[in-house]
Structure formats: structure tokens, C-alpha cells
PDB file of C-alpha atoms in Angstrom:
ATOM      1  CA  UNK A   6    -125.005 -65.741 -53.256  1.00  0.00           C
ATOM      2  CA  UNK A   7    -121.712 -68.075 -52.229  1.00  0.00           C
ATOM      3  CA  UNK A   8    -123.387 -68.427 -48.463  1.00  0.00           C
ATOM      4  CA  UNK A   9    -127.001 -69.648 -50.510  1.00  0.00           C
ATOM      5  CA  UNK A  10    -124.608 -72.095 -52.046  1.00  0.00           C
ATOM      6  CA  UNK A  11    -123.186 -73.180 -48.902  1.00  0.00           C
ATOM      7  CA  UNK A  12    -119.984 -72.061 -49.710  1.00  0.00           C
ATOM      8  CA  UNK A  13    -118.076 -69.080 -46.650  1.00  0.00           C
ATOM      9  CA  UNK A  14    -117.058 -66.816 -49.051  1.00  0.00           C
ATOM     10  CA  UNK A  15    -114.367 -65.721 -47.003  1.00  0.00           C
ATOM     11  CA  UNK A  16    -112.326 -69.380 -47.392  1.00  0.00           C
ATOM     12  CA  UNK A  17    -112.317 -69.071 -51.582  1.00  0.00           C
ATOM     13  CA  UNK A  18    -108.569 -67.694 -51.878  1.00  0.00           C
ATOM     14  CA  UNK A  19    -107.111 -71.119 -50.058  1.00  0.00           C
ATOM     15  CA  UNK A  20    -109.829 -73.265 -51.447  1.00  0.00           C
ATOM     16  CA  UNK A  21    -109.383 -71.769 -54.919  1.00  0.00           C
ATOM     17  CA  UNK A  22    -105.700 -72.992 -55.404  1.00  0.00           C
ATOM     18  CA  UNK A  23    -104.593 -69.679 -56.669  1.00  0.00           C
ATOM     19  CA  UNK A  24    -102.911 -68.594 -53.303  1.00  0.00           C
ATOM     20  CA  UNK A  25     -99.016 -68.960 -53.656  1.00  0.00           C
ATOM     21  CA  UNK A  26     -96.049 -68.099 -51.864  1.00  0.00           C
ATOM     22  CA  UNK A  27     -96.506 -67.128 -48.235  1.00  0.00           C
ATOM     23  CA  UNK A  28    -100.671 -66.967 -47.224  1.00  0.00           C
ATOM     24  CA  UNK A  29    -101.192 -63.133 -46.642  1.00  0.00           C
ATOM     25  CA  UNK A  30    -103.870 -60.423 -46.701  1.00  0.00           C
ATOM     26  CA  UNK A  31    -104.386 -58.292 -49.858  1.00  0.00           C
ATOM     27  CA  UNK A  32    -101.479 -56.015 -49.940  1.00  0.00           C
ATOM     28  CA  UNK A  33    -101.165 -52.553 -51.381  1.00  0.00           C
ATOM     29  CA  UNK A  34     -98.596 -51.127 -53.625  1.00  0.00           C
ATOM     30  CA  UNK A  35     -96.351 -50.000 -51.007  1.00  0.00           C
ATOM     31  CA  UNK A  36     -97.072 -53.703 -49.152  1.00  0.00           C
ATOM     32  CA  UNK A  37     -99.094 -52.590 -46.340  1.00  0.00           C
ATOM     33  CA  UNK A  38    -102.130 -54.689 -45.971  1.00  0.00           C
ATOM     34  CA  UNK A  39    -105.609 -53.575 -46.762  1.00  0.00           C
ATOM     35  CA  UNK A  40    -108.177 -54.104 -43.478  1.00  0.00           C
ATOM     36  CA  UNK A  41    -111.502 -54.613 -43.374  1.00  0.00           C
ATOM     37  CA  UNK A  42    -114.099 -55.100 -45.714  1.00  0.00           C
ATOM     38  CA  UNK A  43    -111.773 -54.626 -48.635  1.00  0.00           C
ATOM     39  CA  UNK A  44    -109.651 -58.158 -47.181  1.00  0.00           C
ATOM     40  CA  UNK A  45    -113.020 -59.932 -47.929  1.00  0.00           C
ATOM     41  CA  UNK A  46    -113.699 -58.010 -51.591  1.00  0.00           C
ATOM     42  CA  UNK A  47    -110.114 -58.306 -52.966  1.00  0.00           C
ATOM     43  CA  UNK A  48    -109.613 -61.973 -51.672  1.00  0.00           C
ATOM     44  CA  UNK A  49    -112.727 -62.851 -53.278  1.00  0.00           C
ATOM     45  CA  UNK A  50    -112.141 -61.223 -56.561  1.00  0.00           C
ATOM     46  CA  UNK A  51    -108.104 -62.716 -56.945  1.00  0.00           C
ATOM     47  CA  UNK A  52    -110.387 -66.005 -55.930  1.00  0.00           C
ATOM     48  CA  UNK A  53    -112.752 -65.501 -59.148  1.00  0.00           C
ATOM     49  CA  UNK A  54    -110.509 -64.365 -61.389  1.00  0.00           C
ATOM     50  CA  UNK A  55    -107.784 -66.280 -60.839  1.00  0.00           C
ATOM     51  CA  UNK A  56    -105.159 -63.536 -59.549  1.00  0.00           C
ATOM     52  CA  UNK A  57    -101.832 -65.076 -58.652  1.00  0.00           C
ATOM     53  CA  UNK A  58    -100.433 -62.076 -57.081  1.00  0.00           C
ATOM     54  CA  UNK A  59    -101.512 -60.325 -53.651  1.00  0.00           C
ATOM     55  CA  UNK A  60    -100.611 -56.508 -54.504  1.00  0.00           C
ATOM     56  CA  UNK A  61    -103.027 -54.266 -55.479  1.00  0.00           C
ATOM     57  CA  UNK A  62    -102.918 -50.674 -57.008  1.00  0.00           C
ATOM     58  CA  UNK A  63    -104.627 -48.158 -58.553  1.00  0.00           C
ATOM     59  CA  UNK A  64    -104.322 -46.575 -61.965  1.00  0.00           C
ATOM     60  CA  UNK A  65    -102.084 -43.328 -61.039  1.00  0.00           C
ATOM     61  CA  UNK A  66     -99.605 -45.367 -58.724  1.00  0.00           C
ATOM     62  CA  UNK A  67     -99.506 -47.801 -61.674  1.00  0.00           C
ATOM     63  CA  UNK A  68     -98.496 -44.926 -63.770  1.00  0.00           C
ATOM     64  CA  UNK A  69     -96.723 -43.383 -61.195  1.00  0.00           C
ATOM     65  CA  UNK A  70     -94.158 -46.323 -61.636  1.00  0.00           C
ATOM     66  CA  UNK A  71     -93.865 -45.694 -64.952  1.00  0.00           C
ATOM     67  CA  UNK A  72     -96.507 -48.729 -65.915  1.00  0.00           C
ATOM     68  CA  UNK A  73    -100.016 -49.081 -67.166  1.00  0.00           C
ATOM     69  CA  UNK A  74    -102.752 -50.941 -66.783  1.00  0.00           C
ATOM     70  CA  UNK A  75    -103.374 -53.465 -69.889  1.00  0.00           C
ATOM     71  CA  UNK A  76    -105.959 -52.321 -72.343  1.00  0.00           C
ATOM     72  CA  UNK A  77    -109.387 -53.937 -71.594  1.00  0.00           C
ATOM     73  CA  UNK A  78    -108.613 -54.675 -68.551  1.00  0.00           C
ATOM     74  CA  UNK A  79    -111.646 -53.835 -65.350  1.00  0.00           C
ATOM     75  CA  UNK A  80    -110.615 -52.915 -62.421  1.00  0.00           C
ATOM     76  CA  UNK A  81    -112.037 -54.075 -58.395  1.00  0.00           C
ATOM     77  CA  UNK A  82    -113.726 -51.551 -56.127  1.00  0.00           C
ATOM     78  CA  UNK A  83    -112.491 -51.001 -52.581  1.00  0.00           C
ATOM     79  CA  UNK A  84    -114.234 -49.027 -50.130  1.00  0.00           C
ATOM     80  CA  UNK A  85    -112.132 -46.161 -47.420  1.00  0.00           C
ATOM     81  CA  UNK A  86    -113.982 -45.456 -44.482  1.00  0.00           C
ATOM     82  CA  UNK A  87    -113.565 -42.454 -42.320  1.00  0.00           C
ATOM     83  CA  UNK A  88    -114.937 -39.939 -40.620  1.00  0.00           C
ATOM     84  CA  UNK A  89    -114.748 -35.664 -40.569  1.00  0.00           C
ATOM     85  CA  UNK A  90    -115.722 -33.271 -38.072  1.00  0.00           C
ATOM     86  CA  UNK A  91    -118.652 -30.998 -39.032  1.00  0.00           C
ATOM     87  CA  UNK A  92    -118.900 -27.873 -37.038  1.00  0.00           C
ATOM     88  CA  UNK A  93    -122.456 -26.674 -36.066  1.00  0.00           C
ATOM     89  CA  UNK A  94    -124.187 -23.775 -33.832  1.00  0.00           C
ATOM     90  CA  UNK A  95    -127.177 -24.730 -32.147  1.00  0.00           C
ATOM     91  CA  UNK A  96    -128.857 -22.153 -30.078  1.00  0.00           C
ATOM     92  CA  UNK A  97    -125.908 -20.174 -29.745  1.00  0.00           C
ATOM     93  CA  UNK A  98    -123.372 -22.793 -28.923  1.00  0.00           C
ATOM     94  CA  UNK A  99    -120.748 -24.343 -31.436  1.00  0.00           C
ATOM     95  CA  UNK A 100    -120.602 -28.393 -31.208  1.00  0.00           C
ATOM     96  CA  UNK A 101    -118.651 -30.423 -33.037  1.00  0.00           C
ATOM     97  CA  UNK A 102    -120.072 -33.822 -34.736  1.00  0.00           C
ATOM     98  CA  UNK A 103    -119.041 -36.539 -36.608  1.00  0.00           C
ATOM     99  CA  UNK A 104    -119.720 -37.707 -39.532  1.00  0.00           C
ATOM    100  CA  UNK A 105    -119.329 -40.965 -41.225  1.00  0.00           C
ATOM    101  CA  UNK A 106    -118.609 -41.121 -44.813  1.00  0.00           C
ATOM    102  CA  UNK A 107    -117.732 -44.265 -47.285  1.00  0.00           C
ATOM    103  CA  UNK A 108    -115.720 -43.195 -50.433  1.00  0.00           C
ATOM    104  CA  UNK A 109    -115.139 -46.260 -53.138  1.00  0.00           C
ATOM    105  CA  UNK A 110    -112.084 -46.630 -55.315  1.00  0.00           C
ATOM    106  CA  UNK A 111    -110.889 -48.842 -58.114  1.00  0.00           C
ATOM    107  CA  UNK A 112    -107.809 -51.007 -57.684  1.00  0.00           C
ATOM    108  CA  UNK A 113    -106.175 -53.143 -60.143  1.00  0.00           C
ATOM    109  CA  UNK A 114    -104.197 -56.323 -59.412  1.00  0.00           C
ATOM    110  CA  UNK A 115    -100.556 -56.588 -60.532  1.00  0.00           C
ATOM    111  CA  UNK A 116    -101.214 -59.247 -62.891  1.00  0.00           C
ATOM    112  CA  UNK A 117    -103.235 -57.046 -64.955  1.00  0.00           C
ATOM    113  CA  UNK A 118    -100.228 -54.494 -65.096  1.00  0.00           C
ATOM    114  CA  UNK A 119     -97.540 -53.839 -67.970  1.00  0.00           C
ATOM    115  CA  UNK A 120     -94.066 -52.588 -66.986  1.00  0.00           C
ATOM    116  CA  UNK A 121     -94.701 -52.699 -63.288  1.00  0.00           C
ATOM    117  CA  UNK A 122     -90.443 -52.912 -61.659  1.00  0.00           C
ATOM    118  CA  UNK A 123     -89.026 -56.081 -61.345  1.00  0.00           C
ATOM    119  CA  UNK A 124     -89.558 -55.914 -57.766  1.00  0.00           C
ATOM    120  CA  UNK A 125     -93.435 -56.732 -58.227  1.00  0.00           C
ATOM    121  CA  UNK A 126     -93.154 -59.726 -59.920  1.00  0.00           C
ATOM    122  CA  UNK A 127     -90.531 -61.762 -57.638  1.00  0.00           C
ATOM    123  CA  UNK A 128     -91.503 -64.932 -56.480  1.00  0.00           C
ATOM    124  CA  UNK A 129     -93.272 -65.055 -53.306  1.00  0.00           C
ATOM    125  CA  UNK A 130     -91.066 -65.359 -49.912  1.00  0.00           C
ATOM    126  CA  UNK A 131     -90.940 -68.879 -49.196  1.00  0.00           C
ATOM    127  CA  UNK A 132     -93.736 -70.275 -46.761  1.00  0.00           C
ATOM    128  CA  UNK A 133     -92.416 -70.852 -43.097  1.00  0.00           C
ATOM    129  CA  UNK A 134     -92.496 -74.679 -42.809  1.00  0.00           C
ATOM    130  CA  UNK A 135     -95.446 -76.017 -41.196  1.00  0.00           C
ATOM    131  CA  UNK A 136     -93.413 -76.425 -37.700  1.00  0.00           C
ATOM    132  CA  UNK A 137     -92.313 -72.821 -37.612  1.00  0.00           C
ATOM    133  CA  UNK A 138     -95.737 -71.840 -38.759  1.00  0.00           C
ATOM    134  CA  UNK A 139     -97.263 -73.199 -35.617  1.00  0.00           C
ATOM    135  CA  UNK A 140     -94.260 -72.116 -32.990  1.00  0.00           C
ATOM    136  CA  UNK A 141     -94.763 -68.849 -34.493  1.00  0.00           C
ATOM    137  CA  UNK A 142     -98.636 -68.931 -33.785  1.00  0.00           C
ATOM    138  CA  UNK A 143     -98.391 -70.524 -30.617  1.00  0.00           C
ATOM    139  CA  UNK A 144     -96.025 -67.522 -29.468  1.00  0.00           C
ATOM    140  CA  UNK A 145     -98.130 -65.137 -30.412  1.00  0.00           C
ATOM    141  CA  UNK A 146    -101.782 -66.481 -28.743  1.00  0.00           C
ATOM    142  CA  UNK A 147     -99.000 -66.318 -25.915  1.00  0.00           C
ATOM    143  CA  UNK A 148     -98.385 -62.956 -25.847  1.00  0.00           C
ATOM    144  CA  UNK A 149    -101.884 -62.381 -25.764  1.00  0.00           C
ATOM    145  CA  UNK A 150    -102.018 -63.443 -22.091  1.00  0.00           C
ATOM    146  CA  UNK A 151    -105.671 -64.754 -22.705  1.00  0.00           C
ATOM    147  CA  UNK A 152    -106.289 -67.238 -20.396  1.00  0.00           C
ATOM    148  CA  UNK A 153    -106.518 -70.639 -22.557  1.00  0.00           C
ATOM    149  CA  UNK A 154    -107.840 -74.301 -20.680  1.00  0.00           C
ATOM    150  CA  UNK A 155    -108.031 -77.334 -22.511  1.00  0.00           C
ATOM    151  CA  UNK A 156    -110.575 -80.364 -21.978  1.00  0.00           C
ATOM    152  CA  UNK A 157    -114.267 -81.263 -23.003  1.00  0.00           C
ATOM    153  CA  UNK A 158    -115.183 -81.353 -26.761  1.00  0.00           C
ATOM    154  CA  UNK A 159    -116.380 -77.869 -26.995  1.00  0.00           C
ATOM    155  CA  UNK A 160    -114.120 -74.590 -27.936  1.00  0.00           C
ATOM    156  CA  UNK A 161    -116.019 -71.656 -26.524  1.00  0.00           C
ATOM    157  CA  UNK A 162    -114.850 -68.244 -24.957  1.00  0.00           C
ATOM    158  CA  UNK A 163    -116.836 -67.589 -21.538  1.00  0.00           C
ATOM    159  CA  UNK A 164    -116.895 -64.041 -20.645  1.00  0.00           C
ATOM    160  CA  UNK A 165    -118.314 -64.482 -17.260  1.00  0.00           C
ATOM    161  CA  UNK A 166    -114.377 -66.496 -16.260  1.00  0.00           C
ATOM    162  CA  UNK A 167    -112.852 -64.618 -19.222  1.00  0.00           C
ATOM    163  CA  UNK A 168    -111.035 -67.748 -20.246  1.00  0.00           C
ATOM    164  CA  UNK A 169    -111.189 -69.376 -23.604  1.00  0.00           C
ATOM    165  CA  UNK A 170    -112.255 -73.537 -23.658  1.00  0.00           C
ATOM    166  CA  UNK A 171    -110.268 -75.494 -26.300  1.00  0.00           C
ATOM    167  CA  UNK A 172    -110.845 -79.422 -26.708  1.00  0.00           C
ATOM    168  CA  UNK A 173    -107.171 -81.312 -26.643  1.00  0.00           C
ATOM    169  CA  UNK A 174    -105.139 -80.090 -29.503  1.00  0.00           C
ATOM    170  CA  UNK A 175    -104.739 -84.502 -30.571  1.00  0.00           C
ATOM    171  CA  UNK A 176    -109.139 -84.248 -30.752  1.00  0.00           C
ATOM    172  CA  UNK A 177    -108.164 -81.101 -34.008  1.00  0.00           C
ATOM    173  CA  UNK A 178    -107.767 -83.034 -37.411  1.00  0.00           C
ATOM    174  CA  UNK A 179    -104.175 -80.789 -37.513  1.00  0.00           C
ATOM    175  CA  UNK A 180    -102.143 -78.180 -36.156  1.00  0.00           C
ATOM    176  CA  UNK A 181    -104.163 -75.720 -38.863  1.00  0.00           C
ATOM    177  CA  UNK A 182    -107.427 -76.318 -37.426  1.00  0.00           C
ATOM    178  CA  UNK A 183    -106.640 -75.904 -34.063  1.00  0.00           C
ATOM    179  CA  UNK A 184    -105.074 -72.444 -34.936  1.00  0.00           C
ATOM    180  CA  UNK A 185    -107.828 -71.695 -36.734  1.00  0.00           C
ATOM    181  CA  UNK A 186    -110.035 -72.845 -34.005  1.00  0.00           C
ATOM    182  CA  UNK A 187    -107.833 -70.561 -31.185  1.00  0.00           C
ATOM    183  CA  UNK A 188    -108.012 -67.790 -33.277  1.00  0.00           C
ATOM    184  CA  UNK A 189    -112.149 -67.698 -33.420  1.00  0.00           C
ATOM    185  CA  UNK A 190    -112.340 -67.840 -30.194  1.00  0.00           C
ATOM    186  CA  UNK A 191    -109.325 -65.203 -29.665  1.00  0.00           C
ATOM    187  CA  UNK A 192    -111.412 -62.827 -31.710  1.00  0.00           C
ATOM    188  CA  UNK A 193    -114.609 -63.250 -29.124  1.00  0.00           C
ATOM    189  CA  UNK A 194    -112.103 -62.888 -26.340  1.00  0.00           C
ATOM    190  CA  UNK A 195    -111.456 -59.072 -27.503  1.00  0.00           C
ATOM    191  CA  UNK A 196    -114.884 -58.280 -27.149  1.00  0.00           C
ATOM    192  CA  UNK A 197    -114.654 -57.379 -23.409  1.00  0.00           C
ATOM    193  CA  UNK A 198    -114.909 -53.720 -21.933  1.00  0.00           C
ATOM    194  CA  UNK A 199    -111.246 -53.469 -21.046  1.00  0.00           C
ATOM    195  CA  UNK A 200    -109.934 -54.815 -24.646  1.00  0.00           C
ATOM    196  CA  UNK A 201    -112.088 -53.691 -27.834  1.00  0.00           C
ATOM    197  CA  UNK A 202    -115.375 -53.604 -25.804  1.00  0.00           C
ATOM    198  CA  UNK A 203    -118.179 -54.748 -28.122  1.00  0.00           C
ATOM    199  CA  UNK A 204    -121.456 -55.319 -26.388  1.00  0.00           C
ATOM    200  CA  UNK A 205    -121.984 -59.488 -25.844  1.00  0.00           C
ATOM    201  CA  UNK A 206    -125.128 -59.119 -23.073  1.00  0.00           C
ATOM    202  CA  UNK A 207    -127.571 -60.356 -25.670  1.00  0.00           C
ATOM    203  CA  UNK A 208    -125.416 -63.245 -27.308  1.00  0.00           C
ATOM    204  CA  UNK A 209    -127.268 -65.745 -25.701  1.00  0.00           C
ATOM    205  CA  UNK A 210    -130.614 -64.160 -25.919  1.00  0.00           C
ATOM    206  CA  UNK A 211    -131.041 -62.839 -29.193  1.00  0.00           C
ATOM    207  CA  UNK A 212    -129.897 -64.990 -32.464  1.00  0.00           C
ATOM    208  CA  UNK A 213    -129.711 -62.033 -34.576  1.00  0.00           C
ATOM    209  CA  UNK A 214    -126.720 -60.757 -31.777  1.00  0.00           C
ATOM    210  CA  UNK A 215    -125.254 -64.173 -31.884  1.00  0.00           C
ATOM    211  CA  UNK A 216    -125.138 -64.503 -35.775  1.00  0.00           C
ATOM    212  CA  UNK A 217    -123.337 -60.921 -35.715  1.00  0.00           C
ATOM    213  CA  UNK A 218    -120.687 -62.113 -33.143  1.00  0.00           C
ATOM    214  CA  UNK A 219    -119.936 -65.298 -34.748  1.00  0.00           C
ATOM    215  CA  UNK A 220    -119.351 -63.988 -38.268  1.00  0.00           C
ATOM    216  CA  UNK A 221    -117.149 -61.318 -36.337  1.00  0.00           C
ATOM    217  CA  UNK A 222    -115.321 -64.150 -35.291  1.00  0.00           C
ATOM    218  CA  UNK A 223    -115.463 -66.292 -38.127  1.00  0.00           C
ATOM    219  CA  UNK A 224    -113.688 -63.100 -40.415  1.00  0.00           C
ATOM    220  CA  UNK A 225    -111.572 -62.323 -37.708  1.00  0.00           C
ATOM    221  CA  UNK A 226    -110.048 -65.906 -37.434  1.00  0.00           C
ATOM    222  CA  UNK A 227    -109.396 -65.950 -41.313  1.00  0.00           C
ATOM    223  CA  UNK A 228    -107.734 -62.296 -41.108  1.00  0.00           C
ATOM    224  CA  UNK A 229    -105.696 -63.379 -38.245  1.00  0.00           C
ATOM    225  CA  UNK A 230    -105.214 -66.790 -39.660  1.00  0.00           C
ATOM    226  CA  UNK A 231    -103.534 -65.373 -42.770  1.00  0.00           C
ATOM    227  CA  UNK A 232    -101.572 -62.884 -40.905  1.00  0.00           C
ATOM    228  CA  UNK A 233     -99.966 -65.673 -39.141  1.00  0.00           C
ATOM    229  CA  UNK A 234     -99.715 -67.795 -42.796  1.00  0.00           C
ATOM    230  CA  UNK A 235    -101.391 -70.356 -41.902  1.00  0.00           C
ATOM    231  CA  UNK A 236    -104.566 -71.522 -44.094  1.00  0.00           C
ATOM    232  CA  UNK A 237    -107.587 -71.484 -42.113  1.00  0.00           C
ATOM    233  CA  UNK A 238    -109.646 -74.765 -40.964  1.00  0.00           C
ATOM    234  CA  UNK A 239    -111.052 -75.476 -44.660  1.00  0.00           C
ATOM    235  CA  UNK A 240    -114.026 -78.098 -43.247  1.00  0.00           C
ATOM    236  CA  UNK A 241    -116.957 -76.704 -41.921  1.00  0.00           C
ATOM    237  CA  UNK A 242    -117.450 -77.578 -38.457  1.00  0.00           C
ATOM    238  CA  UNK A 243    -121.318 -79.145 -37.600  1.00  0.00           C
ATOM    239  CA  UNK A 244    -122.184 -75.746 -36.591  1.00  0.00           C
ATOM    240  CA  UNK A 245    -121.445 -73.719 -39.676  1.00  0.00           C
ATOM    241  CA  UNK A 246    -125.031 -75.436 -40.777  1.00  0.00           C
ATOM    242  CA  UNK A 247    -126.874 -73.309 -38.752  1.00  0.00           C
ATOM    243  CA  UNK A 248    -124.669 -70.035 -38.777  1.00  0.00           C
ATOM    244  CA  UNK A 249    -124.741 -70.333 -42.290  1.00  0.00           C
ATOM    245  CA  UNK A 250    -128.599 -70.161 -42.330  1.00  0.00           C
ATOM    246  CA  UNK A 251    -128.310 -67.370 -39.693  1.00  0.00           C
ATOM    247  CA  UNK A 252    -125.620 -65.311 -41.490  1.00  0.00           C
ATOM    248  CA  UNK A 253    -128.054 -65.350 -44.671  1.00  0.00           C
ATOM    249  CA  UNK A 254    -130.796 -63.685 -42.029  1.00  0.00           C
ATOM    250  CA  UNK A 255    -128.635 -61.257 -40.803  1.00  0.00           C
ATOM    251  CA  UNK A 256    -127.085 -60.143 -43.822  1.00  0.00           C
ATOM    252  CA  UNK A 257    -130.848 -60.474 -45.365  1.00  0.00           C
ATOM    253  CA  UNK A 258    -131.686 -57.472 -42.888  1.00  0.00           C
ATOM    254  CA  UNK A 259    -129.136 -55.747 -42.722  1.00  0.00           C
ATOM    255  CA  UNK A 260    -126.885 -55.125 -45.728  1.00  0.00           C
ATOM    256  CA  UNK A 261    -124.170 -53.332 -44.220  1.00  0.00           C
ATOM    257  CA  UNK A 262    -123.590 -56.269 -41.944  1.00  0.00           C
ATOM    258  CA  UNK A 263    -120.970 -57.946 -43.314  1.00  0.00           C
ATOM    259  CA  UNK A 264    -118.885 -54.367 -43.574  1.00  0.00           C
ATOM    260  CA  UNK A 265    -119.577 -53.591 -40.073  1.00  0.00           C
ATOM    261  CA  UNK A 266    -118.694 -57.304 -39.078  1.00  0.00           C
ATOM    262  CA  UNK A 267    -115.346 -57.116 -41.312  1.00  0.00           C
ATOM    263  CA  UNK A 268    -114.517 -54.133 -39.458  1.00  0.00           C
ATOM    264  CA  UNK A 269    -115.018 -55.290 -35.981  1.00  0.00           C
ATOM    265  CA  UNK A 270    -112.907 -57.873 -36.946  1.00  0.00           C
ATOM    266  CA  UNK A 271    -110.195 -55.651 -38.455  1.00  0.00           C
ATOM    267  CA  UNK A 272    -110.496 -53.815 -34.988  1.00  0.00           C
ATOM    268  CA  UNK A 273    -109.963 -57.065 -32.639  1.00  0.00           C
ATOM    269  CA  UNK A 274    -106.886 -58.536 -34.946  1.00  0.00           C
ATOM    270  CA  UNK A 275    -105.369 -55.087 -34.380  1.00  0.00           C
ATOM    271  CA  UNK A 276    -106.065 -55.150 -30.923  1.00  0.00           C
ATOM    272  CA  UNK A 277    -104.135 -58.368 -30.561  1.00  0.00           C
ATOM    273  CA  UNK A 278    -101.522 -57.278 -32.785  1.00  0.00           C
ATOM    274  CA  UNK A 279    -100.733 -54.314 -30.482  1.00  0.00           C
ATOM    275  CA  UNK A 280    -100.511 -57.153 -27.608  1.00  0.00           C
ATOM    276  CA  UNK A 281     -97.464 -58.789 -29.419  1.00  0.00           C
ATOM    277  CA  UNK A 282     -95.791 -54.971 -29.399  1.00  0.00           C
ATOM    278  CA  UNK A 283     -96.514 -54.630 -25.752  1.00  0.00           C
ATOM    279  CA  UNK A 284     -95.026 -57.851 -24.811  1.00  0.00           C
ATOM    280  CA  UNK A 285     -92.130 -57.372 -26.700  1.00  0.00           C
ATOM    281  CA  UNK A 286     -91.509 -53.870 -25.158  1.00  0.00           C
ATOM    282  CA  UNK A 287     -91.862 -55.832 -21.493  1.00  0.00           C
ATOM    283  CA  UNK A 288     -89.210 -58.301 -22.668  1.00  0.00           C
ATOM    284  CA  UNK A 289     -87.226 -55.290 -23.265  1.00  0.00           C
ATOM    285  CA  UNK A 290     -87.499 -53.772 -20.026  1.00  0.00           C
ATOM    286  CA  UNK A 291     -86.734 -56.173 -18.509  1.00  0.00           C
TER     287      UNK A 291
END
């Protein structure tokens, strides 16, 4: 319904005003950050409702810290995706297979929570100023070790160079958009064989394929984005027009798109993650 509108869903909790404190994922009560789909569904239902607090929980650990959730209140559903292994004899022979499942859970936010510890309702940690913000980002596309060029007006990833195309950071409107920018194209980057490996052989070809990868990378750049606190690029570029319009198709089809999309995202922001670990263990080493 928000894409109909024109409106990326995804941007609401920085568009909203109700984001405070340091910009960060969804958190949970022990302050490890939710992945995935539920990023997109908790995000957007602080956004609507006006949540000033990022932690989430659900009714035992509430009452498991001695608290409970305010009378009247409705909870959020998140979804936990895994898989089991189902063993089965076919013609005599044992195999193994695996099988999917989606289980869905109901969270509450802190703000709807009586006699929660002190310790939940501290102010936020004080943003990183805007400088450090963007040293801190720029280190970490650096430890990436994707090859990044800069020229032309056009930020693309190519995989048949592997490089990543950026126009001049002084053509971005600020240092936020060009982050933002970087880490959209970052997120396509991960989608070669030797890194995540999802299949791009029918971007150009198909428009279906090329709406899936682009809201892959649109998600991943606001997961990544918030991860490094920095708001992402709030303006729709002249493009989001059309990938809009193609998003709506997709999703039209397919209505497990956006959870499969939110969790190839998930999966290429981890992957880059892990590169920040490795590099640090080099600099180590060494």
C-alpha cells in the first residue's frame, strides 16, 4: 500500500521523526539486532505508531524482568525462519532433507512496557558526529577491498570488471547520500560466486530479475546504512520512478518477495560485516 502511494516503506523510521539517539536496527531485549524481514516489519510499525524506543520483547521476557505489558496494549508480529532435517527411506535408502518452516511471534516495544529496569529506558548513546560518522563508513567500505572508481554520472556495480562506478563524491547532495549510494551498490557487489553468490545472468534480460536485485539492494543499503548510523539518502533518485512501478509487479506476483529480498539482504550485510572481522584479524597478524 505505502509503494502505491509512492512512498519506500523501508525509509518511514528516518522520515517519520520518531528515530532518536543513535540510527540503529530494531534491537531485541538482550540488544542484538533483529535481521531480515522483521528489520522492515518492526521499523515500520515504531514508524506508525510512533515508538520512540528501538528494543523489542516479548511477553515472558517482559515478565521475566519482573515487568508487564500495559493493559490494552497489541502487540507486533515477527517472523523466525529456519530449517529442520526430516529423515526419510526411499527404496531402501535413508536420505536426509530439509525443510523450511516460518514460525510467527508477537513482540512488544518497550514503550508499551511497565516496570521494565532502569537500564531500558536510558537515553540513547549519543550520535557519532556527522565527521566520525563518515570516517567510520569510509573505513569500513575499505575493509571490504571492493574495488571502488570514481567518474561519469552513473553509480553502477559491473560484474563483468567486478568494480563498483561511483560519480565524484562533490556531484552527491552530502556525505549521507553518497554512503547511501556506496552501500547499494556494495550490496550488488556481494552477489558474485566467490562472496554470497546470488545468480545476476538475467539482470539485464529479464525486468522481473532486475526488480528483485534492486530491491535487494535498495533494503540492503538501508540495513547497512543504519548499522553504520547514518540515515539513508531520503530523496528518491530519478530511477526509483520506475523501480517503484516494478517493485509493485514483483511483489504483485510474488508475495513472499519482499521476505526473500529482506533476507538476501540480511545475508550480503553479514557477508560484509564478516569482511571488517577478517581485516581486523590481518591487521593483527601482522
Amino acid at each position: 500500500a505505502d509503494l502505491q502511494k509512492g512512498v519506500r516503506p523501508w525509509m518511514q523510521p528516518w522520515s517519520s521523526g520518531n528515530a532518536t539517539g543513535r540510527i540503529s536496527r530494531p534491537l531485541r531485549h538482550n540488544g542484538e539486532p533483529y535481521g531480515g524481514m522483521n528489520v522492515l516489519l518492526l521499523w515500520s510499525e515504531a514508524a506508525a505508531r510512533g515508538f520512540a524506543s528501538s528494543t523489542w520483547m516479548t511477553f515472558k521476557q517482559a515478565l521475566a524482568l519482573r515487568a508487564c505489558v500495559r493493559k490494552g496494549e497489541t502487540g507486533t508480529m515477527v517472523v523466525f525462519a529456519s530449517r529442520f532435517t526430516k529423515t526419510e527411506e526411499v527404496g531402501g535408502t535413508e536420505i536426509d532433507r530439509e525443510i523450511p518452516f516460518l514460525k510467527a511471534y508477537t513482540v512488544f516495544n518497550v514503550d508499551q512496557i511497565d516496570g521494565l529496569p532502569a537500564s531500558y529506558h536510558r537515553p540513547a548513546a549519543a550520535p557519532l558526529k556527522p565527521v566520525e560518522r563518515i570516517e567510520h563508513a569510509e573505513r569500513f567500505f575499505t575493509a571490504t577491498g571492493a574495488v571502488i572508481r570514481h567518474g561519469g554520472d552513473r553509480a553502477y556495480f559491473s560484474p563483468i570488471t567486478d568494480h563498483i562506478q561511483m560519480p565524484l563524491r562533490e556531484t552527491f547532495r552530502d556525505a549521507a547520500a553518497y554512503v547511501a549510494t556506496l552501500s547499494h551498490e556494495l550490496t550488488h557487489w556481494t552477489a558474485m560466486p566467490h562472496r554470497v553468490g546470488r545468480d545476476l545472468s538475467r539482470y539485464a534480460k529479464d525486468r522481473s530479475e532486475l526488480a528483485r536485485e534492486e530491491l535487494i539492494a535498495e533494503v540492503g543499503s538501508c540495513f547497512l546504512s543504519a548499522d553504520l548510523g547514518i540515515a539513508p539518502e531520503l530523496e528518491p533518485r530519478p530511477d526509483h520512478v520506475d523501480y517503484l512501478a516494478s517493485w509493485l509487479a514483483v511483489l504483485h506476483d510474488d508475495r513472499r518477495a519482499i521476505f526473500s529480498a529482506a533476507a538476501h539482504a540480511q545475508r550480503a550485510v553479514a557477508y560484509l560485516h564478516r569482511l571488517q572481522q577478517a581485516t581486523a584479524e590481518e591487521r593483527e597478524a601482522a
